[in-house]
Structure formats: C-alpha cells, structure tokens
Coordinates of C-alpha atoms in Angstrom, one line a residue:
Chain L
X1 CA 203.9 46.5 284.6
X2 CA 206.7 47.9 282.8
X3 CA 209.4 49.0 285.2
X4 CA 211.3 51.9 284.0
X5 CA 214.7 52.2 286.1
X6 CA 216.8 55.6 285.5
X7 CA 220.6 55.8 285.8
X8 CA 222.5 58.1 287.3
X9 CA 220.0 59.4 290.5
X10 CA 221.8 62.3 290.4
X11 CA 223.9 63.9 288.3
X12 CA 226.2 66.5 289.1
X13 CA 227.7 68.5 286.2
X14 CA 228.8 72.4 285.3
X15 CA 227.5 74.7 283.0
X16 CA 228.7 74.1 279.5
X17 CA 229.2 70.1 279.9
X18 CA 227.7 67.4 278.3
X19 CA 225.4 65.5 280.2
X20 CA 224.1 61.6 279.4
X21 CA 220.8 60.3 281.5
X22 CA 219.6 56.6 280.5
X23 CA 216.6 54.8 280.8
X24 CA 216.2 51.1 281.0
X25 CA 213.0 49.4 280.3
X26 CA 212.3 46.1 282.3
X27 CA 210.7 45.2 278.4
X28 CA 210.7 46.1 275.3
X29 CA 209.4 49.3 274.6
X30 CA 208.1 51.0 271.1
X31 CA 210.0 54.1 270.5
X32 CA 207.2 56.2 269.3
X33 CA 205.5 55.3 273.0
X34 CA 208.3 56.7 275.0
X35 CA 209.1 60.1 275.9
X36 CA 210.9 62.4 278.5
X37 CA 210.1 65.3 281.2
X38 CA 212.0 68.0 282.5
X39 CA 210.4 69.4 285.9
X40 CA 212.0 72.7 287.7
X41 CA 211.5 72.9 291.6
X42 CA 208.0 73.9 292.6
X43 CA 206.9 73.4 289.0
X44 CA 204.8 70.9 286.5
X45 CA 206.5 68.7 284.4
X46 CA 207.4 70.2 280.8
X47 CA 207.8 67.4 278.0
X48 CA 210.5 67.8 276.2
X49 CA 210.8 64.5 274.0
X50 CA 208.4 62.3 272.0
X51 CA 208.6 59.5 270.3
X52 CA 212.1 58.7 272.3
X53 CA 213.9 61.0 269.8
X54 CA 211.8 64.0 268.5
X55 CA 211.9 67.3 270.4
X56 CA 208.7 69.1 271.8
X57 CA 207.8 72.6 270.8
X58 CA 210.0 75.1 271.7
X59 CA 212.2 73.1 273.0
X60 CA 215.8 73.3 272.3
X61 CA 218.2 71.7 270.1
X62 CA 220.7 70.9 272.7
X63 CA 218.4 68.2 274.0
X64 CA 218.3 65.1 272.1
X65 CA 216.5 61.3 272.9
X66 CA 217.8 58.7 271.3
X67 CA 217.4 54.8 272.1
X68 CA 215.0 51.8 271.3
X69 CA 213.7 48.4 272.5
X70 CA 214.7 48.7 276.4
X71 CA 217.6 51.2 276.4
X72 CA 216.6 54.9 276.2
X73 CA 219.0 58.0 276.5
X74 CA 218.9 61.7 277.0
X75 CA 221.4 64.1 275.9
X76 CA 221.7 67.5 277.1
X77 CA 224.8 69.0 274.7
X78 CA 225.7 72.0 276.4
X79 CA 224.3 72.7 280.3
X80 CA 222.4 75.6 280.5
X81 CA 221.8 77.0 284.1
X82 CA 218.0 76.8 283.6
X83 CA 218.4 72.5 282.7
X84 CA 219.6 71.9 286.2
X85 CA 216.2 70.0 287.2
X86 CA 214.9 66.7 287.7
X87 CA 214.4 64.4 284.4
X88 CA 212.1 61.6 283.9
X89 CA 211.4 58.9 280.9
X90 CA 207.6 57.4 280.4
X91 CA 206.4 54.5 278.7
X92 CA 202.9 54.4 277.4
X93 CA 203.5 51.3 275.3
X94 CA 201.4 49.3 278.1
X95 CA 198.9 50.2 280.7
X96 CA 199.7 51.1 283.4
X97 CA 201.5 54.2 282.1
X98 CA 204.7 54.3 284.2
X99 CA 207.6 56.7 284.7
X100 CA 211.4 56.5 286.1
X101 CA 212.2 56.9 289.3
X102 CA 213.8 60.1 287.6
X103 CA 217.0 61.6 287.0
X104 CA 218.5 64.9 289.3
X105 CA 220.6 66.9 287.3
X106 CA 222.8 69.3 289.6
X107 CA 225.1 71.6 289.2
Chain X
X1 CA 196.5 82.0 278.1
X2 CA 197.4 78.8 280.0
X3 CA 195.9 76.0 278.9
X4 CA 195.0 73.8 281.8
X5 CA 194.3 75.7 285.1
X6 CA 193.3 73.5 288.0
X7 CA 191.3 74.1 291.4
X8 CA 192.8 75.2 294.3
X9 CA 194.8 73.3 297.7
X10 CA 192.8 71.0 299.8
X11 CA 193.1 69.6 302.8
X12 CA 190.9 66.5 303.3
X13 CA 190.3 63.9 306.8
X14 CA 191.0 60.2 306.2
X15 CA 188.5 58.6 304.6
X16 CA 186.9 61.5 303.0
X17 CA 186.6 62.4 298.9
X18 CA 188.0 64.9 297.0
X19 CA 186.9 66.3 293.4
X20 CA 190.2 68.2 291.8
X21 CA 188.9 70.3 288.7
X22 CA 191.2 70.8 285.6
X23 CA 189.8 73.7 283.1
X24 CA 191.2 74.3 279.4
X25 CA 191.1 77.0 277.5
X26 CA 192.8 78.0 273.7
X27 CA 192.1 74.7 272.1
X28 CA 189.1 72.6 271.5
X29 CA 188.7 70.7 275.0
X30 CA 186.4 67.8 272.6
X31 CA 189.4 67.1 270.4
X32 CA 191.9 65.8 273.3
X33 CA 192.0 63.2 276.1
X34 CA 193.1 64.2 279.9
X35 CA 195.4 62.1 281.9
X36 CA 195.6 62.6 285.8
X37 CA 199.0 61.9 287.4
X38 CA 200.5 62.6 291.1
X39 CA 203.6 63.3 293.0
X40 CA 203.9 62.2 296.4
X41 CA 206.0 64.6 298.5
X42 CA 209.8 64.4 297.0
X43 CA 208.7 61.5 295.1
X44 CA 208.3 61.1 291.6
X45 CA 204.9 60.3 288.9
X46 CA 202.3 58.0 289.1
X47 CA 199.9 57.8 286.3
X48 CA 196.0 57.2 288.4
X49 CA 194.2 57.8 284.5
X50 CA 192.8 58.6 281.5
X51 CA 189.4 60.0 280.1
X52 CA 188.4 61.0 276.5
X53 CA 187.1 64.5 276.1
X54 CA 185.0 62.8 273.0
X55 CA 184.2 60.0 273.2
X56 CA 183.9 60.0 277.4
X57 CA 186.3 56.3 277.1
X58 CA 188.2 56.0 280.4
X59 CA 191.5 54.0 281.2
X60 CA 192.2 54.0 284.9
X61 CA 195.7 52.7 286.5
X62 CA 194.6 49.1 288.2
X63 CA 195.8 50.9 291.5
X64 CA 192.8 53.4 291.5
X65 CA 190.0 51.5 289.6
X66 CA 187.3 51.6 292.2
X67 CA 188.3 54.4 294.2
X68 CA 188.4 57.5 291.4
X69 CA 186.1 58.5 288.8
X70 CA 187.1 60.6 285.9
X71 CA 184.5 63.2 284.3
X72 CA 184.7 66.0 281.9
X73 CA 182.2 68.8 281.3
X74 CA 182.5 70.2 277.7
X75 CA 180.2 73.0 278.6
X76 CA 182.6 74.2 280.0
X77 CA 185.7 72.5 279.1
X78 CA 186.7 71.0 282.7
X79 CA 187.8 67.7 283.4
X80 CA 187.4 66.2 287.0
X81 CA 189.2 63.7 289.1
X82 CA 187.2 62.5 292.4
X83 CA 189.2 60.4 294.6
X84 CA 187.0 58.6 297.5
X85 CA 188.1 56.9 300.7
X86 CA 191.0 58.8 301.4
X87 CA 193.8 58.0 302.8
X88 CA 197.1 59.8 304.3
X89 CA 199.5 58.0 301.4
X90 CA 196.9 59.9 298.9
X91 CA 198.8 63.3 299.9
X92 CA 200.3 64.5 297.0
X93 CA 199.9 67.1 294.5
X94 CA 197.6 66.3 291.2
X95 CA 198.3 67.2 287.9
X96 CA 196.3 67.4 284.8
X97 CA 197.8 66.8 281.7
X98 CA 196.1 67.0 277.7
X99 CA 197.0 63.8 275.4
X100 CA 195.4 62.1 272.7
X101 CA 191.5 61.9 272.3
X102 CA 191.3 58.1 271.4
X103 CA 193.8 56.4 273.4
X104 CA 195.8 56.5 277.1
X105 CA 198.8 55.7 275.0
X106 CA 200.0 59.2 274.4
X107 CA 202.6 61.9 275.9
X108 CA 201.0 64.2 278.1
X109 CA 201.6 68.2 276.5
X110 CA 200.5 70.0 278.6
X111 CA 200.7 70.1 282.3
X112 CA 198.2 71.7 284.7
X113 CA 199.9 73.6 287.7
X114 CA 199.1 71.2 289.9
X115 CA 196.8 70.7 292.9
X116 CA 198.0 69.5 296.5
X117 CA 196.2 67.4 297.9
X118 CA 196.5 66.8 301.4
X119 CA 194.9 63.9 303.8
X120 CA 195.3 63.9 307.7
X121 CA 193.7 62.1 310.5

C-alpha cells in the first residue's frame, strides 16, 4: 500500500499569505495518478487538482500542484477566507487507492 | 442540478447490513465509473471501491472484499454500496464519487453529499 504522509497537520496562516502543503509518497508515484481535495466543514470533498499539476473546473488560479516521483506540493498564492479548510493528496497509481492523513489550513 | 444525490442517514445495530444509494443525474450514468469512500468521525478518507457503470467491472479495497458489494442500476442511474456484518468502527459518513468508466485509477469529480452511517450495539 502506498502510504501518503502530509506535512504540516495544520497550518495556520492570514488572509492574503502564501501558503505551501506537501505530500510525500512512501513510493514512487506517476504524476498524472495523483491529485488533491479541498473539503469545507460539514461538506464533500471538492477536487481541485489532477494530474499533480492541472487545475479542476472552476477552480482558481491561485491554486497550483506541482511535484513528481514521491514529493508532491500544493500552493495556495494568495489566502482567500473561503480556502481555510482541510486539504488532502490521493494516489491512484496502485490499488488500494489511498489518501493523506490531510492537511488543516487555519486562519 | 446536482449530480450525485445519495440516500438518507441510517442508524444500523452491530452486525446488521446497510444498502447506501448514490443517484446521478445531467450526464450519462453508463459513461462513468463510481468510487465509494468514507470518513470516520474527524478522520480523514478511505477508499472501500470501485464499480463500472459499463462494463459492471468492480475493484474493491482488500479491507472490504467480502464484506460489501457494489451495484449500479442504469434504469435509473443509481449506484449502490451494501455493507454487511456491521460493525461500530463502520460509523462514518459515505460518499459517492463519479471517475473513469474503465479503470479505479482515476480522480473522483464529483462528490455525493454524503451519507452517515451509524452502527451501535
């Protein structure tokens, strides 16, 4: 199983900063099977990257996945008060599918 | 229009099953595959599978095999999740979510609502 181990748990930033949450792969990972969630409080998870770098419909340009092989990042240019919300990366380049532990972004 | 709407709470003894219903509407239901995930209280995803709304292929996580069966009904473009021999670390709310048609290995876009799933003595 591949583990996937998010860094920082929680994150505490402002509105307007720049915020950095990785993801580390316990192996090597195709890019084009890894991708990233956002989930608000009491809601689904929204994707928001595909393909470790390309952004989901309608979402924004200030989010931005970059990474490859085991080291996976996402960038969040400028904090908008609606991205305070919990993050998580997937691999689906083995079975079983598996997600981080998930990263808390709070303001 | 939201495109996956699933059934309602349920609250379930140990030991019992549960059937979780996932309907989509605005796109062709045959064209897509449906993953099943769940989030323990506070914690975070766990994949439990994947079914084929085409060709009726199924992947489930290792965890699960033997204890859930994954169905779809394109009459009516619902996909199913029936867990069996519950127990009280199965609490945890259900999603649905749409990905490719031929293989697990895809991004899930989108997400049901959810459905919690409770199991008590």
């Amino acid at each position: 199983e591949t583990v996937l181990t998010q860094f920082p748990g929680t994150l505490s930033l402002s509105p307007g900063e720049r915020a950095t949450l990785s993801c580390r792969a316990s192996q090597r990972v195709t890019s084009s099977h890894f991708a990233w969630y956002q989930q608000r409080p009491g809601q689904a998870p929204r994707l928001l990257i595909y393909g470790a770098s390309s952004r989901a419909t309608g979402i924004p340009d200030r989010f931005s996945g970059s990474g490859s092989g085991t080291d996976f990042t996402l960038t969040i240019s400028s904090l908008e008060p609606e991205d305070f919300a919990v993050y998580y990366c997937q691999q689906f380049d083995s079975s079983p599918i598996t997600f981080g532990q998930g990263t808390r972004l709070d303001i | 229009q939201v495109p996956l709407v699933q059934s309602g709470a349920e609250v379930k003894k140990t030991g019992a099953s549960v059937k979780v219903s996932c309907k989509a509407s605005g796109y062709t239901f045959t064209s897509y595959g449906i993953n099943w995930v769940r989030q323990a209280p506070g914690q975070g995803l766990e994949w439990v599978g994947w079914i084929s709304a085409y060709s009726g292929n199924i992947k489930y996580a290792q965890k699960f095999q033997g204890r859930v069966t994954l169905t779809t009904d394109a009459s009516t473009s619902t996909a199913y999740m029936e867990l069996r021999s519950l127990r009280s670390d199965d609490t945890a709310v259900y999603y649905c979510a749409r990905s490719s048609d031929y293989s697990y290995a895809d991004w899930f876009d989108p997400w049901g609502q959810g459905t919690l799933v409770t199991v008590s003595s």
